[in-house]
Short mmCIF file of C-alpha atoms in Angstrom, two decimals:
data_model
loop_
_atom_site.label_atom_id
_atom_site.label_comp_id
_atom_site.label_asym_id
_atom_site.label_seq_id
_atom_site.Cartn_x
_atom_site.Cartn_y
_atom_site.Cartn_z
CA MET A 20 -0.10 0.03 0.15
CA ARG A 21 1.22 3.42 -1.22
CA LEU A 22 0.34 6.61 1.26
CA ILE A 23 0.31 9.55 -0.55
CA CYS A 24 -0.53 13.27 0.38
CA ALA A 25 -2.08 15.08 -2.17
CA ALA A 26 -2.97 18.89 -2.53
CA LEU A 27 -6.18 20.75 -1.53
CA LEU A 28 -7.40 21.02 -5.14
CA PHE A 29 -9.08 18.11 -5.51
CA PHE A 30 -10.63 18.14 -2.20
CA LEU A 31 -12.39 21.39 -3.59
CA SER A 32 -14.01 19.62 -5.71
CA TRP A 33 -15.30 17.16 -3.58
CA VAL A 34 -19.53 16.96 -3.19
CA GLY A 35 -21.57 15.68 -0.52
CA PRO A 36 -23.34 12.25 -0.67
CA ALA A 37 -26.69 13.90 -1.58
CA MET A 38 -25.75 15.82 -4.46
CA ALA A 39 -29.70 15.55 -5.88
CA GLN A 40 -30.49 16.39 -9.54
CA ASP A 41 -33.33 15.10 -11.49
CA VAL A 42 -33.39 12.29 -13.72
CA VAL A 43 -35.39 9.82 -15.37
CA LEU A 44 -34.90 6.17 -15.16
CA THR A 45 -36.46 4.27 -18.05
CA SER A 46 -36.94 0.16 -18.07
CA ARG A 47 -35.25 -1.24 -20.89
CA ASP A 48 -38.26 -2.52 -22.69
CA GLY A 49 -38.84 1.01 -22.65
CA LYS A 50 -42.59 0.30 -21.11
CA VAL A 51 -41.72 2.22 -17.64
CA SER A 52 -40.29 5.64 -17.23
CA ILE A 53 -40.00 7.27 -13.63
CA ALA A 54 -38.62 10.87 -13.19
CA GLY A 55 -37.78 12.23 -9.97
CA THR A 56 -34.46 13.67 -7.58
CA LEU A 57 -31.34 11.27 -8.16
CA LEU A 58 -30.37 10.61 -4.05
CA SER A 59 -27.56 8.28 -4.48
CA PHE A 60 -25.61 5.81 -6.62
CA ASP A 61 -23.85 3.33 -5.10
CA GLY A 62 -22.29 1.85 -8.43
CA GLU A 63 -25.08 -0.97 -8.54
CA PHE A 64 -28.13 0.87 -7.46
CA TYR A 65 -30.30 4.30 -8.07
CA ARG A 66 -31.97 5.31 -5.25
CA LEU A 67 -34.80 8.06 -6.34
CA LYS A 68 -36.91 10.57 -4.76
CA SER A 69 -40.04 10.23 -7.06
CA ALA A 70 -43.96 10.97 -6.78
CA TYR A 71 -44.33 7.43 -5.56
CA GLY A 72 -42.08 8.04 -2.83
CA ALA A 73 -38.00 7.10 -1.97
CA MET A 74 -36.91 4.22 -4.77
CA THR A 75 -34.18 2.19 -4.84
CA LEU A 76 -33.84 0.52 -8.73
CA GLU A 77 -30.86 -1.76 -9.93
CA LYS A 78 -28.59 -0.55 -12.59
CA THR A 79 -28.78 -3.46 -14.93
CA ALA A 80 -32.58 -2.86 -15.15
CA VAL A 81 -33.09 0.56 -15.99
CA SER A 82 -31.49 3.01 -18.17
CA CYS A 83 -30.74 7.03 -16.92
CA ALA A 84 -31.02 10.08 -19.01
CA GLY A 85 -31.01 13.87 -17.46
CA THR A 86 -28.11 16.21 -16.07
CA GLY A 87 -27.76 14.02 -12.63
CA CYS A 88 -27.30 10.71 -14.23
CA PRO A 89 -23.58 9.37 -12.92
CA ASP A 90 -20.90 7.99 -15.22
CA LEU A 91 -21.22 4.67 -15.38
CA GLU A 92 -17.84 4.02 -16.34
CA ASN A 93 -15.85 6.17 -14.13
CA TYR A 94 -17.83 5.49 -10.96
CA VAL A 95 -16.08 6.71 -7.74
CA ALA A 96 -17.88 5.17 -4.77
CA GLU A 97 -17.95 8.62 -2.19
CA ILE A 98 -18.67 8.04 1.54
CA THR A 99 -19.15 10.49 4.03
CA LEU A 100 -18.28 10.09 7.45
CA ALA A 101 -19.21 12.74 10.31
CA GLY A 102 -18.90 13.06 13.74
CA ALA A 103 -16.32 12.80 16.90
CA ARG A 104 -12.82 14.40 15.94
CA ALA A 105 -11.40 11.13 18.37
CA ILE A 106 -12.42 8.40 16.30
CA GLY A 107 -11.98 10.35 13.11
CA GLN A 108 -8.71 11.62 13.36
CA GLN A 109 -7.39 8.05 15.24
CA LEU A 110 -9.20 5.10 14.95
CA MET A 111 -10.98 5.28 11.54
CA PRO A 112 -7.86 6.27 9.33
CA ALA A 113 -5.62 3.40 10.89
CA LEU A 114 -8.53 1.15 9.87
CA LEU A 115 -9.11 2.22 6.45
CA ALA A 116 -5.27 2.19 6.02
CA ASP A 117 -5.68 -1.57 7.32
CA PHE A 118 -9.00 -2.32 5.06
CA ALA A 119 -6.90 -1.06 2.10
CA ARG A 120 -3.95 -2.99 2.49
CA GLN A 121 -5.63 -6.17 2.88
CA SER A 122 -8.23 -5.47 0.29
CA GLY A 123 -5.07 -4.85 -2.47
CA PHE A 124 -5.96 -0.92 -2.71
CA GLU A 125 -3.39 1.99 -2.90
CA LEU A 126 -4.36 4.55 -0.36
CA ARG A 127 -4.03 8.40 -1.06
CA GLN A 128 -5.03 10.97 1.80
CA ILE A 129 -6.14 14.18 0.46
CA ILE A 130 -6.05 17.01 3.06
CA ARG A 131 -7.90 20.09 3.56
CA ASP A 132 -7.29 20.72 7.28
CA ASP A 133 -7.01 18.51 10.55
CA LEU A 134 -11.27 18.05 10.63
CA HIS A 135 -11.61 17.91 6.53
CA PHE A 136 -9.79 14.96 4.74
CA SER A 137 -10.21 12.74 2.35
CA TYR A 138 -8.97 9.10 1.54
CA GLU A 139 -8.98 7.57 -1.74
CA LEU A 140 -8.47 4.25 -2.85
CA ARG A 141 -7.15 3.18 -6.21
CA SER A 142 -6.84 -0.02 -7.85
CA PRO A 143 -3.22 -0.48 -8.44
CA ASP A 144 -3.75 -2.21 -11.66
CA ALA A 145 -6.20 -0.06 -13.37
CA GLY A 146 -4.61 3.08 -11.70
CA LYS A 147 -8.01 4.40 -10.93
CA PRO A 148 -10.04 5.66 -7.91
CA VAL A 149 -12.83 3.42 -6.59
CA ALA A 150 -13.72 5.30 -3.61
CA ARG A 151 -13.28 8.17 -1.55
CA PHE A 152 -13.68 8.19 2.16
CA HIS A 153 -14.49 11.85 3.44
CA PHE A 154 -13.93 13.18 6.66
CA ALA A 155 -16.14 16.21 7.93
CA LEU A 156 -14.78 15.79 12.00
CA SER A 157 -16.57 18.42 14.60
CA ASN A 158 -18.36 16.56 17.57
CA THR A 159 -21.12 13.90 17.95
CA ALA A 160 -24.05 16.06 18.01
CA ASP A 161 -22.83 17.70 14.38
CA GLY A 162 -22.28 13.97 12.97
CA PHE A 163 -26.18 13.38 13.21
CA ALA A 164 -26.92 16.20 11.82
CA ARG A 165 -25.03 15.99 9.37
CA LEU A 166 -26.56 12.05 8.61
CA ILE A 167 -30.24 13.51 9.21
CA LYS A 168 -29.49 16.80 6.20
CA GLY A 169 -28.06 13.91 4.01
CA GLU A 170 -24.57 15.15 4.35
CA ALA A 171 -23.00 12.02 5.63
CA ASN A 172 -23.05 8.34 5.08
CA MET A 173 -21.70 7.42 8.55
CA VAL A 174 -21.71 9.13 11.84
CA LEU A 175 -19.01 8.81 14.30
CA ALA A 176 -20.15 8.91 17.53
CA SER A 177 -18.44 9.15 21.43
CA ARG A 178 -22.02 8.96 22.71
CA ALA A 179 -25.00 6.93 22.40
CA VAL A 180 -27.74 8.26 19.93
CA THR A 181 -29.98 10.25 22.04
CA ASP A 182 -33.98 9.85 21.43
CA LYS A 183 -34.28 13.48 19.75
CA GLU A 184 -31.84 12.19 17.44
CA ILE A 185 -33.72 8.74 16.90
CA ILE A 186 -36.84 10.78 16.28
CA ALA A 187 -35.43 13.22 13.52
CA ALA A 188 -33.54 10.13 11.85
CA ARG A 189 -36.82 8.21 11.55
CA LYS A 190 -38.41 11.45 10.06
CA ALA A 191 -35.62 11.69 7.84
CA GLY A 192 -36.57 8.08 6.52
CA LEU A 193 -32.82 6.63 8.10
CA GLY A 194 -34.30 4.04 10.22
CA HIS A 195 -34.56 3.32 13.77
CA LEU A 196 -30.65 4.07 15.16
CA ARG A 197 -30.67 1.75 18.19
CA GLU A 198 -31.05 -0.91 16.03
CA ALA A 199 -28.35 -3.91 16.08
CA ARG A 200 -28.47 -3.10 11.88
CA ARG A 201 -27.64 0.63 12.70
CA GLN A 202 -25.26 0.92 15.51
CA ARG A 203 -22.08 -0.27 15.77
CA ILE A 204 -19.05 -0.37 18.11
CA VAL A 205 -15.83 -0.40 16.52
CA GLY A 206 -13.86 0.01 19.98
CA LEU A 207 -14.08 0.72 23.75
CA ASP A 208 -12.69 3.70 25.72
CA ALA A 209 -13.64 5.32 29.36
CA VAL A 210 -13.84 8.58 30.87
CA VAL A 211 -11.51 8.92 33.59
CA ALA A 212 -10.26 11.25 36.34
CA LEU A 213 -6.54 12.65 35.73
CA VAL A 214 -4.31 14.45 38.28
CA ALA A 215 -0.72 15.06 38.07
CA PRO A 216 1.93 12.36 38.80
CA ASN A 217 3.18 14.25 41.78
CA ASN A 218 -0.46 14.77 42.77
CA PRO A 219 -0.72 12.42 46.39
CA LEU A 220 -4.44 11.26 46.22
CA GLY A 221 -4.68 7.94 44.78
CA ALA A 222 -8.38 7.43 44.63
CA ILE A 223 -11.42 9.54 45.12
CA SER A 224 -15.22 8.51 45.25
CA GLN A 225 -17.72 9.31 42.77
CA ALA A 226 -19.80 11.51 44.88
CA ASP A 227 -16.53 13.76 45.94
CA LEU A 228 -15.69 13.84 41.90
CA ALA A 229 -18.92 15.15 41.66
CA ARG A 230 -18.66 17.87 44.39
CA LEU A 231 -15.38 18.85 43.16
CA PHE A 232 -16.89 19.87 39.64
CA ALA A 233 -19.92 21.64 41.23
CA GLY A 234 -17.50 23.64 43.23
CA GLU A 235 -18.65 22.46 46.66
CA ILE A 236 -14.74 21.09 47.07
CA SER A 237 -12.59 23.70 46.33
CA ASN A 238 -9.37 22.63 48.65
CA TRP A 239 -7.31 19.40 47.89
CA GLN A 240 -7.36 19.14 51.63
CA GLN A 241 -11.06 18.73 52.18
CA ILE A 242 -10.80 14.83 50.38
CA GLY A 243 -7.15 14.06 51.82
CA GLY A 244 -5.01 16.01 50.05
CA PRO A 245 -2.23 19.06 50.44
CA ASN A 246 -3.70 22.64 51.49
CA ALA A 247 -4.12 23.83 47.82
CA PRO A 248 -6.47 25.29 45.82
CA VAL A 249 -8.34 22.93 43.31
CA TYR A 250 -8.14 23.81 39.57
CA LEU A 251 -10.68 22.05 37.09
CA HIS A 252 -10.44 21.00 33.74
CA LEU A 253 -13.49 19.57 31.13
CA PRO A 254 -13.60 18.88 27.90
CA ALA A 255 -15.50 21.23 25.52
CA ALA A 256 -19.26 20.71 26.39
CA SER A 257 -20.13 19.94 22.89
CA LEU A 258 -17.85 17.00 22.97
CA GLY A 259 -19.79 13.31 23.74
CA ILE A 260 -17.00 12.52 26.36
CA ALA A 261 -18.22 15.68 28.69
CA GLN A 262 -21.57 14.74 27.96
CA ARG A 263 -21.02 11.50 29.25
CA PHE A 264 -19.19 13.10 32.45
CA GLN A 265 -22.50 15.43 32.79
CA GLN A 266 -24.68 12.27 32.59
CA ASP A 267 -23.63 9.79 34.85
CA VAL A 268 -21.17 11.91 37.22
CA MET A 269 -23.01 15.49 37.67
CA GLU A 270 -26.72 14.66 36.77
CA ALA A 271 -26.39 11.14 38.75
CA ASN A 272 -25.48 13.36 41.84
CA GLN A 273 -27.72 15.62 41.50
CA LEU A 274 -25.21 18.69 40.77
CA GLU A 275 -24.67 21.28 38.38
CA LEU A 276 -21.03 22.16 36.97
CA ALA A 277 -19.55 25.31 38.67
CA ALA A 278 -18.64 28.09 36.41
CA ASP A 279 -14.86 28.15 36.52
CA ILE A 280 -14.12 25.26 34.73
CA ALA A 281 -11.38 25.66 31.98
CA ARG A 282 -12.89 23.99 28.75
CA HIS A 283 -10.50 21.98 26.09
CA GLN A 284 -11.21 21.25 22.96
CA ASP A 285 -8.27 18.71 22.49
CA ALA A 286 -8.07 15.71 24.97
CA ALA A 287 -4.07 15.63 24.69
CA ALA A 288 -3.99 19.32 25.52
CA LEU A 289 -6.45 18.86 28.60
CA ALA A 290 -4.12 15.71 29.78
CA ASP A 291 -0.81 17.92 29.40
CA THR A 292 -2.11 21.01 31.04
CA VAL A 293 -3.09 18.39 34.15
CA ALA A 294 0.01 16.60 34.13
CA ALA A 295 1.75 19.80 34.66
CA ASP A 296 -0.19 21.31 37.49
CA PRO A 297 0.14 19.13 41.09
CA PHE A 298 -3.64 20.83 41.91
CA ALA A 299 -5.63 20.21 38.83
CA ILE A 300 -7.81 17.65 38.33
CA GLY A 301 -9.47 16.70 34.76
CA ILE A 302 -11.53 14.24 33.20
CA SER A 303 -10.66 12.69 29.63
CA ARG A 304 -10.37 9.44 27.79
CA LEU A 305 -8.36 6.50 28.89
CA SER A 306 -6.87 6.27 25.24
CA GLU A 307 -5.80 9.96 25.96
CA ILE A 308 -4.22 10.50 29.08
CA GLY A 309 -0.76 11.68 28.24
CA ASN A 310 1.74 12.00 31.66
CA ALA A 311 -1.27 12.42 33.69
CA LYS A 312 -2.08 10.08 36.57
CA ILE A 313 -5.65 7.85 36.46
CA LEU A 314 -7.47 8.21 39.69
CA ARG A 315 -9.50 5.28 40.59
CA PHE A 316 -12.86 5.18 42.34
CA ARG A 317 -13.23 4.03 45.78
CA SER A 318 -16.18 3.66 47.71
CA ASP A 319 -16.85 3.42 51.75
CA CYS A 320 -17.38 -0.76 51.06
CA GLY A 321 -13.85 -1.18 50.40
CA ILE A 322 -14.23 -1.80 46.47
CA GLY A 323 -12.09 0.03 44.50
CA LEU A 324 -12.28 -0.04 40.74
CA GLN A 325 -9.66 1.16 38.00
CA ALA A 326 -9.81 1.92 34.75
CA SER A 327 -7.79 -0.53 32.64
CA ALA A 328 -8.40 -2.23 28.92
CA ARG A 329 -9.82 -5.39 31.10
CA SER A 330 -12.12 -3.23 33.25
CA VAL A 331 -13.59 -1.46 30.27
CA LYS A 332 -14.04 -4.83 28.35
CA THR A 333 -16.02 -6.39 31.37
CA GLU A 334 -17.73 -3.04 32.28
CA ASP A 335 -16.61 -3.35 35.70
CA TYR A 336 -15.45 -0.09 35.60
CA PRO A 337 -18.43 2.19 35.54
CA LEU A 338 -17.51 5.18 33.06
CA THR A 339 -17.01 3.04 29.82
CA ALA A 340 -17.35 4.86 26.55
CA PRO A 341 -18.23 2.65 23.53
CA LEU A 342 -16.82 4.14 20.34
CA PHE A 343 -20.01 4.16 17.90
CA LEU A 344 -20.59 3.91 14.08
CA TYR A 345 -24.21 4.56 12.89
CA LEU A 346 -25.70 3.82 10.06
CA PRO A 347 -28.60 4.91 7.74
CA ALA A 348 -31.31 2.21 6.65
CA TYR A 349 -30.29 2.60 2.93
CA ARG A 350 -27.75 0.61 0.89
CA LEU A 351 -24.07 1.83 0.85
CA PRO A 352 -21.80 1.21 -2.07
CA LYS A 353 -20.49 -2.15 -1.85
CA ILE A 354 -17.05 -0.78 -0.83
CA GLY A 355 -18.59 0.54 1.72
CA ARG A 356 -20.24 -2.46 2.63
CA GLU A 357 -16.87 -4.53 2.06
CA PHE A 358 -15.55 -1.96 5.13
CA LEU A 359 -18.21 -2.78 7.17
CA SER A 360 -17.35 -6.64 7.28
CA TYR A 361 -13.79 -5.90 8.05
CA LEU A 362 -14.84 -3.99 11.00
CA GLN A 363 -15.99 -7.22 12.19
CA ASP A 364 -13.06 -9.35 11.62
CA PRO A 365 -10.50 -10.33 14.00
CA SER A 366 -7.40 -8.36 12.26
CA ALA A 367 -9.41 -5.26 12.79
CA GLN A 368 -9.10 -5.63 16.93
CA HIS A 369 -5.39 -5.42 16.42
CA VAL A 370 -5.77 -2.14 14.94
CA VAL A 371 -7.69 -0.60 17.32
CA ARG A 372 -5.36 -1.73 20.53
CA ALA A 373 -2.40 -0.19 18.32
CA ALA A 374 -4.53 3.13 17.84
CA GLY A 375 -4.72 3.65 21.51
CA PHE A 376 -8.00 1.93 22.46
CA VAL A 377 -9.43 -0.99 24.22
CA ASP A 378 -10.33 -3.39 21.66
CA GLN A 379 -13.34 -6.28 21.80
CA ARG A 380 -11.00 -9.09 21.51
CA VAL A 381 -12.80 -11.25 23.98
CA GLU A 382 -9.79 -13.05 26.96
CA GLU A 383 -10.56 -15.91 29.18
CA ILE A 384 -9.48 -14.80 32.83
CA ALA A 385 -9.10 -17.81 35.15
CA LEU A 386 -9.92 -17.82 38.61
CA THR A 387 -6.54 -17.13 39.73
CA ASP A 388 -6.30 -13.71 38.15
CA GLN A 389 -9.41 -12.35 40.30
CA GLY A 390 -8.34 -13.21 43.50
CA ALA A 391 -9.39 -9.15 44.37
CA ARG A 392 -12.83 -9.78 43.41
CA PHE A 393 -13.41 -13.16 45.43
CA ALA A 394 -11.73 -11.37 48.45
CA HIS A 395 -14.17 -8.57 48.09
CA ALA A 396 -17.02 -10.61 47.60
CA ILE A 397 -16.51 -12.38 51.11
CA ALA A 398 -15.68 -9.05 52.76
CA ALA A 399 -18.88 -7.56 50.99
CA ALA A 400 -21.10 -10.19 51.89
CA GLY A 401 -24.48 -9.01 53.35
CA PRO A 402 -26.34 -10.97 56.06
CA GLU A 403 -28.22 -12.83 53.56
CA THR A 404 -25.23 -14.33 51.97
CA ASP A 405 -23.88 -16.67 53.92
CA LEU A 406 -20.99 -18.73 53.59
CA ALA A 407 -22.72 -21.81 52.33
CA GLU A 408 -23.70 -19.67 49.34
CA LEU A 409 -20.08 -18.55 48.61
CA GLN A 410 -19.16 -21.78 48.79
CA ARG A 411 -21.74 -22.94 46.69
CA MET A 412 -20.32 -20.25 44.10
CA VAL A 413 -16.82 -20.63 43.90
CA THR A 414 -17.66 -24.50 43.74
CA ARG A 415 -19.58 -23.86 40.50
CA LEU A 416 -17.08 -21.51 39.28
CA GLN A 417 -13.31 -22.53 40.36
CA THR A 418 -12.77 -25.05 37.48
CA GLY A 419 -13.85 -22.10 34.65
CA LYS A 420 -12.27 -18.92 33.23
CA ARG A 421 -14.50 -15.58 32.75
CA LEU A 422 -15.09 -14.36 29.48
CA SER A 423 -14.06 -10.55 28.91
CA LEU A 424 -17.85 -9.95 27.52
CA THR A 425 -19.94 -8.94 30.37
CA PHE A 426 -23.66 -7.91 29.88
CA ARG A 427 -25.27 -5.08 31.88
CA PHE A 428 -28.47 -3.40 31.63
CA GLN A 429 -30.18 0.40 31.10
CA PRO A 430 -30.64 1.86 34.36
CA GLY A 431 -33.54 1.03 35.86
CA SER A 432 -34.44 -1.04 33.08
CA SER A 433 -34.29 -4.84 31.58
CA ARG A 434 -32.84 -3.82 28.40
CA LEU A 435 -29.23 -5.02 27.53
CA ASP A 436 -26.88 -1.57 27.06
CA ALA A 437 -25.49 -0.60 24.09
CA GLN A 438 -22.18 -2.27 24.67
CA SER A 439 -23.72 -5.21 25.78
CA LYS A 440 -26.05 -5.89 22.74
CA ALA A 441 -23.02 -5.43 20.71
CA ASN A 442 -21.64 -8.22 22.93
CA VAL A 443 -24.48 -10.36 22.04
CA VAL A 444 -23.45 -10.53 18.60
CA LEU A 445 -20.12 -10.91 19.08
CA LEU A 446 -20.71 -13.67 21.29
CA ALA A 447 -22.66 -15.12 18.94
CA ARG A 448 -20.52 -14.62 15.85
CA LEU A 449 -17.84 -16.80 17.87
CA LEU A 450 -20.25 -19.72 18.70
CA GLU A 451 -21.03 -20.15 15.41
CA ALA A 452 -17.34 -20.09 14.46
CA GLY A 453 -16.62 -22.83 16.90
CA ARG A 454 -14.53 -21.16 19.06
CA TYR A 455 -16.25 -22.85 22.31
CA ASP A 456 -17.10 -26.04 20.68
CA GLY A 457 -16.77 -28.94 22.89
CA ARG A 458 -17.23 -27.05 26.24
CA GLU A 459 -19.69 -25.47 28.23
CA LEU A 460 -20.84 -21.67 28.45
CA LEU A 461 -22.15 -20.63 32.07
CA PHE A 462 -24.40 -17.78 31.86
CA VAL A 463 -24.04 -16.40 35.39
CA GLY A 464 -26.56 -13.84 36.80
CA PHE A 465 -25.53 -11.59 39.68
CA SER A 466 -27.82 -8.87 41.00
CA ASP A 467 -27.28 -5.52 43.62
CA GLY A 468 -27.84 -6.11 47.11
CA LYS A 469 -31.38 -4.51 47.17
CA GLY A 470 -34.22 -6.63 48.72
CA PRO A 471 -34.58 -9.95 50.26
CA ALA A 472 -31.57 -12.33 48.61
CA LYS A 473 -33.76 -15.10 47.40
CA VAL A 474 -35.64 -12.49 45.05
CA ASN A 475 -32.42 -11.49 43.84
CA ARG A 476 -30.98 -14.77 43.20
CA LYS A 477 -34.55 -15.20 41.23
CA ILE A 478 -34.26 -11.98 39.12
CA ALA A 479 -30.61 -12.85 38.42
CA GLN A 480 -31.60 -15.82 37.41
CA LYS A 481 -34.20 -14.49 34.93
CA ARG A 482 -31.54 -11.88 33.45
CA ALA A 483 -29.06 -14.70 32.62
CA ALA A 484 -31.97 -16.69 31.03
CA ALA A 485 -32.69 -13.83 28.91
CA VAL A 486 -29.32 -13.39 27.75
CA ARG A 487 -28.86 -16.65 27.00
CA ALA A 488 -31.99 -16.38 25.10
CA ALA A 489 -30.48 -13.62 22.95
CA VAL A 490 -27.38 -14.74 21.95
CA GLN A 491 -29.05 -18.06 21.09
CA LYS A 492 -31.46 -16.21 18.84
CA ALA A 493 -28.27 -14.27 17.10
CA ALA A 494 -26.26 -17.45 16.48
CA LYS A 495 -28.45 -18.71 13.66
CA THR A 496 -26.20 -21.48 12.86
CA LEU A 497 -25.33 -22.77 15.87
CA ARG A 498 -26.31 -26.18 16.65
CA PRO A 499 -27.07 -27.44 20.03
CA GLN A 500 -25.01 -30.23 20.19
CA GLN A 501 -21.82 -28.14 19.59
CA LEU A 502 -21.59 -27.40 23.26
CA SER A 503 -23.67 -26.59 26.08
CA LEU A 504 -24.91 -23.85 27.52
CA GLN A 505 -25.71 -23.75 30.79
CA LEU A 506 -27.27 -20.94 33.68
CA ALA A 507 -26.36 -20.45 37.17
CA ALA A 508 -27.73 -16.99 39.29
CA PHE A 509 -25.75 -15.99 42.55
CA GLY A 510 -27.61 -12.84 43.35
CA GLU A 511 -26.15 -10.70 45.36
CA ALA A 512 -22.88 -12.87 46.31
CA MET A 513 -20.26 -10.95 44.69
CA PRO A 514 -20.74 -7.18 44.24
CA MET A 515 -18.25 -4.98 41.44
CA ALA A 516 -19.52 -1.66 43.60
CA CYS A 517 -21.14 -0.72 46.92
CA ASP A 518 -25.08 -0.52 46.53
CA ASP A 519 -24.74 2.58 48.19
CA SER A 520 -25.44 4.83 44.86
CA PRO A 521 -27.54 4.30 41.67
CA TRP A 522 -24.01 3.70 39.42
CA GLY A 523 -22.89 0.82 41.85
CA ARG A 524 -26.10 -0.96 41.66
CA GLN A 525 -25.96 -0.67 38.07
CA VAL A 526 -22.29 -2.12 38.05
CA ASN A 527 -23.53 -5.02 40.42
CA ARG A 528 -26.64 -6.06 38.23
CA ARG A 529 -24.81 -8.14 35.38
CA VAL A 530 -24.41 -11.41 33.33
CA GLU A 531 -21.25 -12.80 33.22
CA VAL A 532 -20.13 -15.94 31.10
CA TRP A 533 -17.65 -18.56 32.00
CA VAL A 534 -16.45 -21.29 29.92
CA LYS A 535 -15.68 -24.56 31.47
CA GLU A 536 -14.18 -28.03 29.95
CA ARG A 537 -17.04 -30.42 29.66
CA LEU A 538 -16.74 -33.33 31.89
#
């Protein structure tokens, strides 16, 4: 693969994905003609806005007349990606480069500025371009706005789509963006609190973190640090990571942000600023910490939560931040569909990891690597979780390994969260590929500690059964004899966090998957 930097002149000729012009499409026998506005052409199908509504017609079945007709001989697929700069500047270019290499294309970069650029894929044999992937980067909200206006084909999102954006997309005929086909996860990240390496503080509670950014705590001495003022740093309010912090930390603690917070458009600049100031604290992404130190979360019950690649994969860390790719409900050009297929290939996960993000490669975690977790389970066991229940749990799990994918639920709901929905598809693909043939998969339900232990075990059992059913439904080619899919539930027996906060209870309500050798 060859990477060539080209001039701005080409970029100025770039037109967006919805360059609408009038055309007339006529059937090959000449009996039927349909006039309308050409919305797009993907090399195989015309997408037309006609008096009868939106229509998709195959290229080989019709002839095209009018100024909007594409040049069939020199067709080049044009695909526009818009949205979060963190994904568009770092991750997607790396994935595109690897896709081009694997597919045998030459790659040419066309740069307008840091936020507007294109990648042209060229056939080395014909010496002609076959596709151009255009990037228009700003923030997640702008990405959805461009998709809805017809100015983009894919949204790069550092947060999940909102209800308001879903409604607008459906009105625009783009489908339901929360459907599995419309919402993909291309990598994982996390919201983290950063301080300077020489700041003596190593951990903080979520409540204190919220109070800091609300201005209720203004001196480090109030939370065990030095007698010095606290200086606050946040990403720009328009960025997805800031919106996630606002929702999951500030609003969860019913607090508002202080007025005197320094805002940063660039995550690297934020991390560098915090690392250089022993009295600063900032919110950033796990993928962009620079030389700063990550604070772990602590709680009154003694359980600490550290952001790491593993804790993000398992969602044991409460502020995970999936990196989303949202797709409209219309057909993309063939090369776009091939790129989407590549993103599901295991080789893409190596690129995700190399780009500094957390990949979705499934790990098997031995019991010997979970000592702290089981120690906490014993120390934090409630009055209704006796020694016999803990022994039952250890006996059932001790010969197995925990998979790094875990299933958690939306707050106050039995519906899976976005990362868990992606895990259903991921596990189903692994089962279909025979990854665990001849072994036993155990879907293990856990709960929070609110309510009677017996009731919690029943709830955990139902959740485990629901997750197993979802995976079985998604694994369409799985044969029952390939492996054993079993259920277990231990309710509140192994808390991952304290039950004294909504986010702690949410972390505890989960379904883990363990793999065991069949006897």
